[in-house]
XYZ file of C-alpha atoms in Angstrom:
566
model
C 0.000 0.000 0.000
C 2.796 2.561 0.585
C 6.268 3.133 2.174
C 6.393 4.116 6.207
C 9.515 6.028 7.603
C 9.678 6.910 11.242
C 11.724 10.135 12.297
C 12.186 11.893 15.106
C 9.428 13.417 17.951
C 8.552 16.676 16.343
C 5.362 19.409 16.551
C 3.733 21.953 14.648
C 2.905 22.920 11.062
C 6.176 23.174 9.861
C 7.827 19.992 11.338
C 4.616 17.703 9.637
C 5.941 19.432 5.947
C 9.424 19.151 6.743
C 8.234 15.443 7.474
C 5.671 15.128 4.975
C 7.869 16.658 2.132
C 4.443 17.976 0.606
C 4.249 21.368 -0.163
C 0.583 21.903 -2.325
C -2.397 20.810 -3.303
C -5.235 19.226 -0.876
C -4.189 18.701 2.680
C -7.048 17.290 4.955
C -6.230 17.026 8.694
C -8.626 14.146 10.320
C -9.547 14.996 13.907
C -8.505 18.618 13.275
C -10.211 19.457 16.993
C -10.242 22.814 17.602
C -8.330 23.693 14.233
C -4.791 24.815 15.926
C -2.706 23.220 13.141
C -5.023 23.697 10.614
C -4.575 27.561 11.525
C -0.964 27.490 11.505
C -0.948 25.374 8.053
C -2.855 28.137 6.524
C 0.105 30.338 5.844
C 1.210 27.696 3.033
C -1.145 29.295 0.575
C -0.706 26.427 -1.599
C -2.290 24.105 0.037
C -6.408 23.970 0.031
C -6.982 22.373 3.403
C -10.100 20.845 4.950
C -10.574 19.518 8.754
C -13.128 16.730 9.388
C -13.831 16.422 13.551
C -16.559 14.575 15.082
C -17.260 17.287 18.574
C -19.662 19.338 16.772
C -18.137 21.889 19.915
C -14.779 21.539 18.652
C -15.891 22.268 14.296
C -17.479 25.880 15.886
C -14.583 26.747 17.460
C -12.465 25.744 14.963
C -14.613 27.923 12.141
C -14.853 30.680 14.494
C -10.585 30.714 15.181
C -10.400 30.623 10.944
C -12.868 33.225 10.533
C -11.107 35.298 12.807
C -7.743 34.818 10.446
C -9.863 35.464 7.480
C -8.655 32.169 5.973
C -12.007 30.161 5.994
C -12.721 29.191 2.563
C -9.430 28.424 1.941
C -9.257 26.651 4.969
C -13.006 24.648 5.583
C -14.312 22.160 8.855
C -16.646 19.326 8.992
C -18.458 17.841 11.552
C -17.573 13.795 10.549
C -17.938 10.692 12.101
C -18.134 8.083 9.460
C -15.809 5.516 8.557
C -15.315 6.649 5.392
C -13.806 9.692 3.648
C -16.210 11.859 1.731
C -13.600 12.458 -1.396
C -12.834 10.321 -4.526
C -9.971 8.226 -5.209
C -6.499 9.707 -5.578
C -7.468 13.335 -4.626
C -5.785 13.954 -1.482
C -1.672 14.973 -1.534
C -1.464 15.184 2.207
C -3.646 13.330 5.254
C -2.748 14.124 8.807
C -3.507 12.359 12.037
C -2.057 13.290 15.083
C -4.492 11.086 17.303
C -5.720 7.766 17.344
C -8.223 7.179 14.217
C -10.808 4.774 13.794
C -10.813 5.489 9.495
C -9.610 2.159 8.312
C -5.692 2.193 6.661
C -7.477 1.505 3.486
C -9.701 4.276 3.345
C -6.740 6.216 3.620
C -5.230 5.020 1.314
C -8.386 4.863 -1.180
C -8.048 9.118 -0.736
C -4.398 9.714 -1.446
C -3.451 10.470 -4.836
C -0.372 8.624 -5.808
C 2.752 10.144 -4.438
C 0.595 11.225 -1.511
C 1.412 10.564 1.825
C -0.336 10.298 5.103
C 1.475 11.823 8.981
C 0.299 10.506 11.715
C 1.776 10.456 14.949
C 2.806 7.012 16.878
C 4.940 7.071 20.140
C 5.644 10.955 20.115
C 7.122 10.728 16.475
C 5.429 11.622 12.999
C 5.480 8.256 10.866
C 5.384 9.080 7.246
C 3.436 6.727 4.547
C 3.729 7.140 0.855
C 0.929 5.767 -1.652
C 2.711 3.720 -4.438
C 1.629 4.564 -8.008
C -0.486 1.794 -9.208
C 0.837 -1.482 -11.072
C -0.596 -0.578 -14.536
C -0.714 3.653 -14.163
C 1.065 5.699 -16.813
C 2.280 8.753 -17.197
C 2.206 11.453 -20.803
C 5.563 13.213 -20.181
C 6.600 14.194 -24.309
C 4.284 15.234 -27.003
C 3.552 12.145 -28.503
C 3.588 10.124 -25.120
C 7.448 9.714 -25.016
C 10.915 9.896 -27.081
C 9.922 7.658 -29.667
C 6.767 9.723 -30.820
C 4.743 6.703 -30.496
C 1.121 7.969 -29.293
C 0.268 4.894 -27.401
C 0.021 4.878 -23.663
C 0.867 1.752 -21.664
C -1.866 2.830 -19.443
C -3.913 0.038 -18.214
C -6.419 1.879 -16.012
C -8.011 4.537 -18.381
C -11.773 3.723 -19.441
C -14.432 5.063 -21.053
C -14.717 7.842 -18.524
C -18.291 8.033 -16.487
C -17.474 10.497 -14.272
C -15.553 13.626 -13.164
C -12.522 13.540 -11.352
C -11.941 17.690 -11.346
C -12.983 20.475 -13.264
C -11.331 23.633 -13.803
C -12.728 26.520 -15.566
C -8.768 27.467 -17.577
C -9.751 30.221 -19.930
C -7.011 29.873 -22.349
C -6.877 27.279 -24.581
C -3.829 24.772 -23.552
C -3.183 22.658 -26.589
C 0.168 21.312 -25.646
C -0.526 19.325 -22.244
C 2.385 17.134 -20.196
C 1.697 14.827 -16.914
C 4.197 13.598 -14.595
C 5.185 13.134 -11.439
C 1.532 13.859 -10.453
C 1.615 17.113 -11.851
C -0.276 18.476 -14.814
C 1.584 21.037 -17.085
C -0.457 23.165 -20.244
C 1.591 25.362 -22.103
C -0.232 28.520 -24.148
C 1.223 31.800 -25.469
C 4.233 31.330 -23.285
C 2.461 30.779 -19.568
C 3.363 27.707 -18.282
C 0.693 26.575 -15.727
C 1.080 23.331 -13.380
C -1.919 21.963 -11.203
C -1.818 18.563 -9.005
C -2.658 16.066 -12.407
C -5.131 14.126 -9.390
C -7.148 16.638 -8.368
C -6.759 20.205 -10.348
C -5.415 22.302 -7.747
C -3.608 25.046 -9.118
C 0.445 24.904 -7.873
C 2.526 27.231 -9.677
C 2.594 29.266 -12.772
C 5.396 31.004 -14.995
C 5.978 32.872 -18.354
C 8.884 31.002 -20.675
C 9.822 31.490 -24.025
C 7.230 29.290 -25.199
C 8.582 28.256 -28.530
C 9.814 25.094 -27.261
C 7.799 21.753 -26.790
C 8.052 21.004 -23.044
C 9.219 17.533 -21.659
C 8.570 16.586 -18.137
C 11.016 14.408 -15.892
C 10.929 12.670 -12.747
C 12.586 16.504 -10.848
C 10.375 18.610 -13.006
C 9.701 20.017 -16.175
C 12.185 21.250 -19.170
C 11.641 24.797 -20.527
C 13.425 27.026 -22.473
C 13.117 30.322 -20.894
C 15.256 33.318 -21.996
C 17.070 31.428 -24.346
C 18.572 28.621 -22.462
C 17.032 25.376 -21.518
C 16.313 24.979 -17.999
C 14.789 21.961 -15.418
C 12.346 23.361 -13.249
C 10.966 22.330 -10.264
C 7.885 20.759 -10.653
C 6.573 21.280 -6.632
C 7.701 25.405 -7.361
C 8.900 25.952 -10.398
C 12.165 26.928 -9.337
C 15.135 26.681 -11.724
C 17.115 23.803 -10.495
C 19.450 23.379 -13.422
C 20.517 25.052 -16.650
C 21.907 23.458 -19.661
C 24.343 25.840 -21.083
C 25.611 23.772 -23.337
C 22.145 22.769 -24.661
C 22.132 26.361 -26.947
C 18.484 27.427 -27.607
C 17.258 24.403 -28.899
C 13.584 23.960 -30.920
C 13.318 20.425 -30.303
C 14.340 18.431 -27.133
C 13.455 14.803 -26.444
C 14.176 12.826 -23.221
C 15.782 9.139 -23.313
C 15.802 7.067 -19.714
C 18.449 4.144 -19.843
C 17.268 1.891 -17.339
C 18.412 1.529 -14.626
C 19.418 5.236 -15.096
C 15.966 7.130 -14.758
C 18.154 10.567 -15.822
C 19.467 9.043 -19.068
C 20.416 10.893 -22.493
C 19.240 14.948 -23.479
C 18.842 15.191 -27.066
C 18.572 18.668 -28.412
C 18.492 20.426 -32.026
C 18.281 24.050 -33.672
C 18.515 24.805 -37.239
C 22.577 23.743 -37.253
C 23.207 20.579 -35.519
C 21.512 17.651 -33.445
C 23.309 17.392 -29.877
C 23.138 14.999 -27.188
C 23.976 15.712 -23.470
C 24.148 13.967 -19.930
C 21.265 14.863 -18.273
C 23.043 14.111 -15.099
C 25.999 16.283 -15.670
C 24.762 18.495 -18.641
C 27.935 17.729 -20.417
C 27.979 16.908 -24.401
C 28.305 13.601 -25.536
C 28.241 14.340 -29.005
C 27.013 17.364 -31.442
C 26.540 16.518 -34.925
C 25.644 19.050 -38.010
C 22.613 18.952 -39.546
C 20.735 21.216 -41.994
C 17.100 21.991 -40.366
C 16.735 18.742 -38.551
C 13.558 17.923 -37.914
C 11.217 14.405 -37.396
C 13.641 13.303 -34.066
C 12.482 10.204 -32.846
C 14.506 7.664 -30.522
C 13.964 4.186 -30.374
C 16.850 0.974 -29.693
C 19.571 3.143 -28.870
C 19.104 5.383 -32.158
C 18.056 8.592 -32.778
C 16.344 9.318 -36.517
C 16.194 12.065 -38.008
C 15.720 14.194 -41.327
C 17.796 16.572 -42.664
C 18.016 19.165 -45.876
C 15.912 22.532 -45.792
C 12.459 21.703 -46.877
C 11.999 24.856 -49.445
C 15.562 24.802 -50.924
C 16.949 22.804 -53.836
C 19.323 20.218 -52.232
C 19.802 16.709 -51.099
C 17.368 15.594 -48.428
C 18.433 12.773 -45.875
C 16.672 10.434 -43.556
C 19.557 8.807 -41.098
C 19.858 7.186 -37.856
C 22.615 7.748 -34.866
C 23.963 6.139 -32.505
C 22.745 7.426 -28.871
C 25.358 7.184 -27.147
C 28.217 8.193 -29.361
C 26.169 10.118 -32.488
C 27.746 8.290 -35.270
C 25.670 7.328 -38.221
C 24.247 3.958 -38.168
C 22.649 4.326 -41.331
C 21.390 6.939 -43.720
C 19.428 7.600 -47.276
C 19.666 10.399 -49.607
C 17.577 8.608 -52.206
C 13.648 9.130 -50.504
C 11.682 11.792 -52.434
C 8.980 12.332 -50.034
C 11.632 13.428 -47.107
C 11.859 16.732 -48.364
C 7.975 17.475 -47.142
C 8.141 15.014 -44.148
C 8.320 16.715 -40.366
C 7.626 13.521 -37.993
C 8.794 10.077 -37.250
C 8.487 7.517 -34.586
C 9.632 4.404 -33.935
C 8.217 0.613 -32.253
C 8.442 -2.973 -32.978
C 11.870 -2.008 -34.443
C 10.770 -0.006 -37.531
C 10.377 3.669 -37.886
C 7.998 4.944 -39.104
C 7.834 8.731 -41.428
C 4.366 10.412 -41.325
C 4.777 12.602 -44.982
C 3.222 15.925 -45.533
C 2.783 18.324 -43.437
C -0.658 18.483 -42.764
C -3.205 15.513 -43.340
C -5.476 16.986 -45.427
C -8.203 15.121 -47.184
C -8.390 16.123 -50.794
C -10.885 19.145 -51.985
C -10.288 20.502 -48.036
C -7.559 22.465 -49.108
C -5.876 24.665 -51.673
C -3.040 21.639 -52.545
C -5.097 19.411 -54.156
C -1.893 17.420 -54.584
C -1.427 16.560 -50.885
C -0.801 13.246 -50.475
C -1.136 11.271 -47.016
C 1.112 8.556 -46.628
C 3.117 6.487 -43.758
C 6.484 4.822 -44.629
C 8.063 2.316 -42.747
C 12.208 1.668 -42.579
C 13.881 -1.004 -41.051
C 15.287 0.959 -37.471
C 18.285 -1.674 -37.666
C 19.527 -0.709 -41.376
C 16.807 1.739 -43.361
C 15.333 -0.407 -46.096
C 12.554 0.216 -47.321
C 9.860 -1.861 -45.647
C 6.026 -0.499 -47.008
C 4.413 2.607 -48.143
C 0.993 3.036 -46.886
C -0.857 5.907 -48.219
C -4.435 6.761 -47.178
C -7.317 9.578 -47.020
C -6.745 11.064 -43.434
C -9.349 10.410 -41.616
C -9.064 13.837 -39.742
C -11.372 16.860 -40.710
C -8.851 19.389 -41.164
C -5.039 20.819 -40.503
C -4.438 17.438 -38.594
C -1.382 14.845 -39.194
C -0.915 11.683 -40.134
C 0.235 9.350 -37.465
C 0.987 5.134 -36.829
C 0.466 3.397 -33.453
C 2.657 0.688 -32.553
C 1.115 -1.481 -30.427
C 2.007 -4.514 -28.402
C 2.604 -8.201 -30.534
C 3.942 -6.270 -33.428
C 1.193 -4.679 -34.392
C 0.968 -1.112 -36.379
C -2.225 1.085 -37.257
C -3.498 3.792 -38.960
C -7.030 5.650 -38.322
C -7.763 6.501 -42.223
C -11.262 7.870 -43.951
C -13.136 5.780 -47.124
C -14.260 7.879 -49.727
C -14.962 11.583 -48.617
C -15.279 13.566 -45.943
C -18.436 12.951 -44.007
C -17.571 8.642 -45.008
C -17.157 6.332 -42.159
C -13.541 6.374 -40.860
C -11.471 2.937 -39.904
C -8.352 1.098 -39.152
C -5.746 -0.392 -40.981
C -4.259 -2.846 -38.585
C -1.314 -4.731 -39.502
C -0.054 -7.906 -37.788
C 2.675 -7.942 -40.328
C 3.757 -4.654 -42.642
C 4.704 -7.247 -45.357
C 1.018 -8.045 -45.753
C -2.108 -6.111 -46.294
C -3.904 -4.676 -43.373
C -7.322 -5.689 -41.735
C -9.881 -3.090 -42.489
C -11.565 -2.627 -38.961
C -14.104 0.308 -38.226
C -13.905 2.546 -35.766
C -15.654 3.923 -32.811
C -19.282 5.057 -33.758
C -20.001 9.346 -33.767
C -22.877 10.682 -33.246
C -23.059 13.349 -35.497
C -19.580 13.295 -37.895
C -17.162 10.850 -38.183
C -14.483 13.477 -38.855
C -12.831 15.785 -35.790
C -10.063 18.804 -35.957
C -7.660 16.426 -33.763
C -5.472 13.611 -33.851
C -6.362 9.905 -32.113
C -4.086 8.777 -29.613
C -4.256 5.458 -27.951
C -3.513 3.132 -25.219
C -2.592 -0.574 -25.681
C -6.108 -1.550 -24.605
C -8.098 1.195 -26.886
C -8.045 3.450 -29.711
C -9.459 6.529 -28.962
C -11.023 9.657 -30.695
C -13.853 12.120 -31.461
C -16.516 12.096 -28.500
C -15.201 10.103 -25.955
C -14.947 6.990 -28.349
C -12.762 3.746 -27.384
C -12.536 1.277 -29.932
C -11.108 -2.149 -28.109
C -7.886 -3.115 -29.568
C -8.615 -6.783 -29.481
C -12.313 -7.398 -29.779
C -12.996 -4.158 -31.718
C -16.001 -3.335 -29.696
C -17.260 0.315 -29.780
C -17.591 1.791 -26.087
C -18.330 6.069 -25.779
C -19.983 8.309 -23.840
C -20.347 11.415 -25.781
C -20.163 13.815 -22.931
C -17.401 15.796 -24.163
C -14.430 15.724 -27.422
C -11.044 16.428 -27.986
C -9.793 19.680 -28.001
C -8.755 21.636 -31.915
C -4.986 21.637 -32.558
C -3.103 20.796 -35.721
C -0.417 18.738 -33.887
C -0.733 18.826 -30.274
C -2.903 16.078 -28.223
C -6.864 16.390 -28.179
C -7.520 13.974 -25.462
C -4.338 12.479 -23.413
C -5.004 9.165 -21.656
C -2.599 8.942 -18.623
C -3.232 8.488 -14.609
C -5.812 6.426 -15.102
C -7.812 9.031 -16.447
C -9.113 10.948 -19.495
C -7.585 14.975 -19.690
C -9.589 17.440 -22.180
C -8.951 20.968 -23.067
C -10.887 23.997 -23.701
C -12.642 23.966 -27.010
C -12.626 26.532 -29.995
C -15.596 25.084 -31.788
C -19.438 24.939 -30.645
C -20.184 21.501 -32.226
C -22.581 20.581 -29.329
C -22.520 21.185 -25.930
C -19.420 20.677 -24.115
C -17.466 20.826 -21.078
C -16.009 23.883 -20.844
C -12.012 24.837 -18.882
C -9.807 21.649 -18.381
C -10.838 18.088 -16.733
C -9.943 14.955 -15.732
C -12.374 12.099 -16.314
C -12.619 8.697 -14.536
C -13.747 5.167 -15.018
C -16.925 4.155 -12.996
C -16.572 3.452 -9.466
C -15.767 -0.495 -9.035
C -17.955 -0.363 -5.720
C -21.247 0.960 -4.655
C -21.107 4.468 -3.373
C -22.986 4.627 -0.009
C -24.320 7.388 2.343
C -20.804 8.092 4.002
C -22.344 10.799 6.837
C -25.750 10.190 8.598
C -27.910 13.517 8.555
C -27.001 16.162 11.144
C -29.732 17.905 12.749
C -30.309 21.123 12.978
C -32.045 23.903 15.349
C -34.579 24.087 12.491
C -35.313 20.134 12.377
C -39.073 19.030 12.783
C -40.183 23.213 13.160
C -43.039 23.789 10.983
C -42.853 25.285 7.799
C -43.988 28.882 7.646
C -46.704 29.464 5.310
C -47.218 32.452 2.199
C -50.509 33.891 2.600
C -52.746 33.283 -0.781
C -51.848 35.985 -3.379
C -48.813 36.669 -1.215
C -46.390 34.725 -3.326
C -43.291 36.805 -4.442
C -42.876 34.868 -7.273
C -46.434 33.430 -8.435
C -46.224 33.014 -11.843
C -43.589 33.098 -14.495
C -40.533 35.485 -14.448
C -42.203 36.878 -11.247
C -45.369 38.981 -12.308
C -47.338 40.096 -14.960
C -44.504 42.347 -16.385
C -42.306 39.289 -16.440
C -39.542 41.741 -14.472
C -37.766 38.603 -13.219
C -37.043 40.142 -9.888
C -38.438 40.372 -6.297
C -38.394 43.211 -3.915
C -36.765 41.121 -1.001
């Protein structure tokens, strides 16, 4: 269930942080009594904290003592005497007990959000507990899911959601969106904003140069900010680290090399394609390269396409080593590299996504555009297949393949126009022809302004649509879609959970802001807190006089003025 660690006796608000090592988000004191150290935890204005206490005596004293600070609101009590916790799973970052508690160790633990932890105090000494991430929880810490550009999450807890986890009402509209670490990062017009990725609370914000796709590690978050790329703190946002030698890069992906979590930096600008320790910052190799662009990594090789895109010249598709940056292999004889941009790599091939934009023909001015996929060997660069296909995307979206697990590769492709059906072509082997498999079922269009993404259980698109993998049964619940963008993420599957993004379309009704979205409960939610009476309980009702109504008939009155003198 988690990790304990004993330390020495301490008291007060500031020893159970030093302790806790928590330092935002939800904090919820059980047994808060009179509300002492919830009153002296109030001056972290990061955390939103809420006391439950059973002495109905003690939760007015405490409200009285907060209203006095003017911190009530951000800091709430609640008479409680149930055995269970009135919040959903994984919201809670901090739970404090500093007397015996009755709550069973697994209704804790049911409340923390992964990475949370839960003081107590045992024999005059805080003992710490840490909730493991679940087996089967994954994390969206690159644009495209991870360094190899592969949209597929290895997520094994995300659903069709059927409920909200939080809600938050983000006025801008965050197209490029990171989680990790049990944070939540959206990047738009240069303001970096970073809320707990289990239950929405805002943690820190900061303006950065913006022009830079972010990647998130296990300390924090990468950034570019006045020119130089930077690590971040992802608890403050302070800088932590700067990689001078990094330059002011345009692309940067992140390689782990278990068991070294910190791994391999690899950067590029319009000159050259570098690599760096992430440990130490130092280079490990810097190679030239004409507008580099489509960097994927996959087996200890980083691909990549070089030649400027609108100048007459030799275009060149290669692969490097990782470690040492020394060509593995590389072509000069591809003709569609000139207009390709992306690339990733699984199941040991590599994949190029060609043209710029996926654009389904009579959409757009290039009636020429052609969508196609095409697949190298990663060991040596032959030629494997060429798939081309009518995008199945409405507009100013890319092409994209999903590696999945047993060797499998797809691609979500349209029929015969633009309001056709869309479907699947899932290979088993790229050396054969595909199975032609349809996808989920739309209400109203089968085409959206985003890309799918994936997990290695669903596909997933449009309104909340998950089309199994395996059985290719149709499962939605059209509450909500995917946010417009041309190449970021309209729905990212990670946590366990479903994020969307504020919309610029009005389709249909939608949720508005930012949310997370959850799987149904897998037990029946009960009454958790019997009814607490009142002065008022069992008094009778006071009755309005005939004709005496304020509000008798519609909007009020006969002038329909919609308001009431009271």
């Amino acid at each position: 269930m988690g990790l304990s660690i004993c330390l020495l006796p301490v008291v007060g608000a500031s020893d159970v942080l030093e302790v806790a090592g928590v330092r935002g988000g939800l904090c919820v004191h059980l047994g808060c009594g009179n509300g002492v150290l919830l009153n002296e935890l109030a001056d972290e204005r990061r955390f939103i904290l809420h006391g439950l206490e059973s002495d109905s005596a003690a939760v007015a004293t405490a409200r009285k003592a907060l209203s006095a600070r003017r911190v009530y609101g951000q800091v709430s009590v609640e008479e409680w005497n149930a055995k269970t916790l009135p919040y959903a799973d994984h919201v809670v970052n901090l739970l404090i007990t500093d007397l015996p508690t009755v709550m069973p160790q697994a209704e804790i633990m049911r409340v923390l959000a992964p990475g949370g932890v839960w003081c107590r105090r045992e024999d005059g000494r805080w003992v710490k507990t840490v909730k493991i991430k679940p087996a089967g929880m994954d994390e969206w810490p690159q644009w495209r899911h991870a360094a190899d550009r592969n949209p597929v999450s290895q997520d094994e807890l995300v659903e069709v959601p059927r409920r909200m986890q939080w809600l938050s009402f983000q006025g801008n509209l965050s197209k490029e969106m990171l989680t990790g670490g049990g944070r939540y990062y959206t990047l738009n017009s240069g303001l970096l904003r970073v809320r707990d990725a289990f239950n929405g609370l805002p943690l820190w914000s900061a303006k950065i140069d913006g022009k830079c796709r972010l990647v998130v590690v296990p300390d924090g978050v990468l950034a570019v900010n006045r020119g130089t790329l930077q690590l971040l703190a992802g608890a403050s946002g302070r800088a932590l680290r700067t990689f001078d030698e990094a330059g002011t890069p345009n692309v940067v992906l992140h390689q782990p090399l278990p068991p070294d979590a910190a791994g391999v930096l690899v950067v590029a600008d319009g000159a050259a394609v570098t690599a760096l320790s992430f440990a130490t910052g130092k280079v490990l190799w810097r190679v030239p390269s004409i507008f580099p662009r489509g960097l994927s990594i996959g087996a200890g090789l980083v691909y990549l396409i070089s030649g400027d895109p609108k100048a007459v010249g030799i275009t060149t598709v290669s692969a490097l080593d990782l470690l040492t940056g020394k060509t593995r292999w590389e072509r000069a004889d591809l003709p569609w590299a000139k207009t390709c941009y992306r690339s990733c790599f699984g199941n040991g091939t590599v994949a190029f996504e060609a043209g710029r934009f996926a654009i389904p023909p009579g959409m757009d001015e290039d009636k020429a555009a052609v969508t196609a996929i095409h697949f190298l060997s990663a060991a040596d660069g032959k030629s494997i297949r060429e798939h081309k296909y009518m995008p199945a995307m409405r507009h100013d979206e890319t092409p994209r393949a999903f590696f999945l697990d047993h060797g499998r590769v797809a691609m979500h492709q349209g029929e015969s126009g633009k309001d056709s059906p869309t479907t699947l072509a899932l290979f088993s082997d790229l050396t054969k022809s595909p199975q032609i498999v349809p996808t989920v079922y739309q209400r109203r269009f089968p085409l959206f302004c985003h890309p799918p993404v994936a997990t290695e259980r669903f596909f997933i698109y449009g309104e909340m649509g998950f089309t199994d993998w395996n059985t290719f049964e149709h499962h939605s619940n059209p509450i909500t879609r995917g946010a417009c963008g041309r190449e970021s993420e309209g729905i990212i599957p990670a946590n366990g959970l479903i994020y969307v993004f504020p919309k610029s379309c009005s389709c249909f009704s939608m949720l508005n802001g930012v949310a997370a979205l959850a799987p149904a409960y897998g037990r029946t939610i009960e009454d958790s807190q019997p009814l607490v009476k009142g002065p008022a309980f069992g008094a009778a009702i006071p009755t309005v006089p005939a004709g005496k109504d304020p509000w008798s008939m519609y909007r009020a009155d006969a002038y329909r003025s919609g308001s009431i003198a009271t």
